[in-house]
PDB file of C-alpha atoms in Angstrom:
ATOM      1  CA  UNK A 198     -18.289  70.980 -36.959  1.00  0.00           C
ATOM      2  CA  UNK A 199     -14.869  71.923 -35.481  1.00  0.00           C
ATOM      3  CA  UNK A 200     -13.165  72.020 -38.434  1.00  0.00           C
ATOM      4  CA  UNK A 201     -15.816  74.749 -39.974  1.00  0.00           C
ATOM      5  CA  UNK A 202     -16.915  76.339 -37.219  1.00  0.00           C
ATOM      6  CA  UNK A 203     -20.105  75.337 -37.660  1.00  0.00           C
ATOM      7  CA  UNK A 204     -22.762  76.441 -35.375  1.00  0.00           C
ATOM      8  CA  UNK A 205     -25.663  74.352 -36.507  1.00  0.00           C
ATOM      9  CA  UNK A 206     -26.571  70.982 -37.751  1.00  0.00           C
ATOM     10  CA  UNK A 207     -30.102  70.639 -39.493  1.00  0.00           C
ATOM     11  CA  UNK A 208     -31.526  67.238 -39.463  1.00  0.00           C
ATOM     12  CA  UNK A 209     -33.347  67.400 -42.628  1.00  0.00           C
ATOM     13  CA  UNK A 210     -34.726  64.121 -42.901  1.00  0.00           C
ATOM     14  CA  UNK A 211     -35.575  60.356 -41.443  1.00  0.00           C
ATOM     15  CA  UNK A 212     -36.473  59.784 -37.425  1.00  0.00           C
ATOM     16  CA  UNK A 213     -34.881  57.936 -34.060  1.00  0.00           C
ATOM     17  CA  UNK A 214     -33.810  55.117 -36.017  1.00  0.00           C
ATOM     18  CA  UNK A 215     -31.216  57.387 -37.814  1.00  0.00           C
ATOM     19  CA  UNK A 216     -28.720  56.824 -35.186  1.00  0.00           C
ATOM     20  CA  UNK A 217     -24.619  58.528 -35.114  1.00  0.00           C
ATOM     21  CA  UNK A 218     -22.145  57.371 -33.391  1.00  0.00           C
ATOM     22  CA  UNK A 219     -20.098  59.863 -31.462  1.00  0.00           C
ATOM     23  CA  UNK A 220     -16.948  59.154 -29.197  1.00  0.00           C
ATOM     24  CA  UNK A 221     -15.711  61.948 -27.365  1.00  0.00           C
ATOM     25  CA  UNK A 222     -11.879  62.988 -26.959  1.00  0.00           C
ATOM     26  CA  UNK A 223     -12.193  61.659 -23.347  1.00  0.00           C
ATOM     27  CA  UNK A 224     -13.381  58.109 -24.197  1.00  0.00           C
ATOM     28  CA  UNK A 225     -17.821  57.827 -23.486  1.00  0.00           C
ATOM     29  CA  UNK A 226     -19.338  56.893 -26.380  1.00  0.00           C
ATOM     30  CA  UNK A 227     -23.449  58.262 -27.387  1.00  0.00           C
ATOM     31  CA  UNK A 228     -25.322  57.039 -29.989  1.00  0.00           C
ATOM     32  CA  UNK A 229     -27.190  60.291 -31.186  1.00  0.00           C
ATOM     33  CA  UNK A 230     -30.773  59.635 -32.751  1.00  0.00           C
ATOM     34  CA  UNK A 231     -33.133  62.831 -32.663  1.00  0.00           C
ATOM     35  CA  UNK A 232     -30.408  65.198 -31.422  1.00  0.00           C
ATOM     36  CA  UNK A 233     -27.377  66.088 -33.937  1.00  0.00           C
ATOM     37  CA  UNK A 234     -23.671  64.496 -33.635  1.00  0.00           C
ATOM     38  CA  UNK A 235     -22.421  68.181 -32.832  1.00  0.00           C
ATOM     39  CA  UNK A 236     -23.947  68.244 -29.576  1.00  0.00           C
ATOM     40  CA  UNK A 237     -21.563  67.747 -27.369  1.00  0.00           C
ATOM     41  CA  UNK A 238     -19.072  70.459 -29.407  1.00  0.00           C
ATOM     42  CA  UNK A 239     -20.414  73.856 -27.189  1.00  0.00           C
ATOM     43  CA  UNK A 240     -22.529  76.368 -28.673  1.00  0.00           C
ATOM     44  CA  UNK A 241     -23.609  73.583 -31.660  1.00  0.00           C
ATOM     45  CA  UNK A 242     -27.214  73.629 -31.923  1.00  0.00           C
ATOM     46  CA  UNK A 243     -29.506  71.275 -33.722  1.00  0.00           C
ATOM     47  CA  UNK A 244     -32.100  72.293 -36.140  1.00  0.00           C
ATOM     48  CA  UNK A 245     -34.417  69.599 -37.256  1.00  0.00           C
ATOM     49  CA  UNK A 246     -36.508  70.561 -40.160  1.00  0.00           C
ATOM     50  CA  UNK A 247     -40.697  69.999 -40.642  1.00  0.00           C
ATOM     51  CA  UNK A 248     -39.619  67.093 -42.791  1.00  0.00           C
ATOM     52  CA  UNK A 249     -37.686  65.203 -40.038  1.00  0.00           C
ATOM     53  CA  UNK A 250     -40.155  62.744 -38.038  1.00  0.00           C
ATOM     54  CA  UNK A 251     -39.924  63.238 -34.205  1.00  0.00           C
ATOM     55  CA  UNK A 252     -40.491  60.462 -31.625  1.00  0.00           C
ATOM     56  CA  UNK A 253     -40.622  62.656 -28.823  1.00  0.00           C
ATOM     57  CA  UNK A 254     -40.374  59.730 -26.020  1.00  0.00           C
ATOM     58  CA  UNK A 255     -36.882  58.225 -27.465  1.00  0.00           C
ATOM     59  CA  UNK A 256     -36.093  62.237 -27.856  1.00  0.00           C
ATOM     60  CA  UNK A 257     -36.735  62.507 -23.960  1.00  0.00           C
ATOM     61  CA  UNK A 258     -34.844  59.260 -23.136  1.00  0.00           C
ATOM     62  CA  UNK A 259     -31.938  60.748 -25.010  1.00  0.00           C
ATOM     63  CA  UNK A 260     -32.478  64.232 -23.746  1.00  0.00           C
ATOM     64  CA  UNK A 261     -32.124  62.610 -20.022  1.00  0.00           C
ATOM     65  CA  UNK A 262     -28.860  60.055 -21.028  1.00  0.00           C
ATOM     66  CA  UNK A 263     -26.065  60.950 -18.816  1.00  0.00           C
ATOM     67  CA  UNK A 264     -23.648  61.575 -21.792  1.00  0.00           C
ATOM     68  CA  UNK A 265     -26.330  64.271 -23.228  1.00  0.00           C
ATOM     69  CA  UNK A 266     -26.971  66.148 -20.103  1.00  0.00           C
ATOM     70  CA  UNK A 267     -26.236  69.785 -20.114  1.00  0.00           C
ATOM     71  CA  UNK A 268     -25.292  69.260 -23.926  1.00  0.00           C
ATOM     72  CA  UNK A 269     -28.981  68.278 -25.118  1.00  0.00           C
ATOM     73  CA  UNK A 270     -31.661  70.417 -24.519  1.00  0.00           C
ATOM     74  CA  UNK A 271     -35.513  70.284 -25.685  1.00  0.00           C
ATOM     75  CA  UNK A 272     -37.206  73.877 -26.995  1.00  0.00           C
TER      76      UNK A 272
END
């Protein structure tokens, strides 16, 4: 994402098992699974496409993790 400047990453495909593992620069680790790994890089957004099966309790849980907050937001 920071490399291209990328502004959006589209989840195209699969659900919450499909986790990512992100570290950030300053050391707390998140394992991303409904939300994209360019979350926590400011102004990324996450797009996830009709074909990308949403479990919208684990999306919650990881909307409310203390690592997403402020970064992850629903609608």
């Amino acid at each position: 994402m920071r490399r291209h400047g990328a502004g959006l990453v589209v989840r195209f495909n699969g659900g919450a098992q499909a986790g990512h593992n992100v570290i950030t620069d300053d050391g707390p680790h998140h394992t991303f699974s409904q939300f994209g790994a360019g979350t926590f890089v400011p102004g990324v957004r996450t797009h996830l496409a009709r074909t990308t099966l949403l479990h919208s309790l684990a999306m919650r849980v990881e909307a409310s993790s203390p690592l997403c907050l402020g970064s992850c937001r629903l609608g």
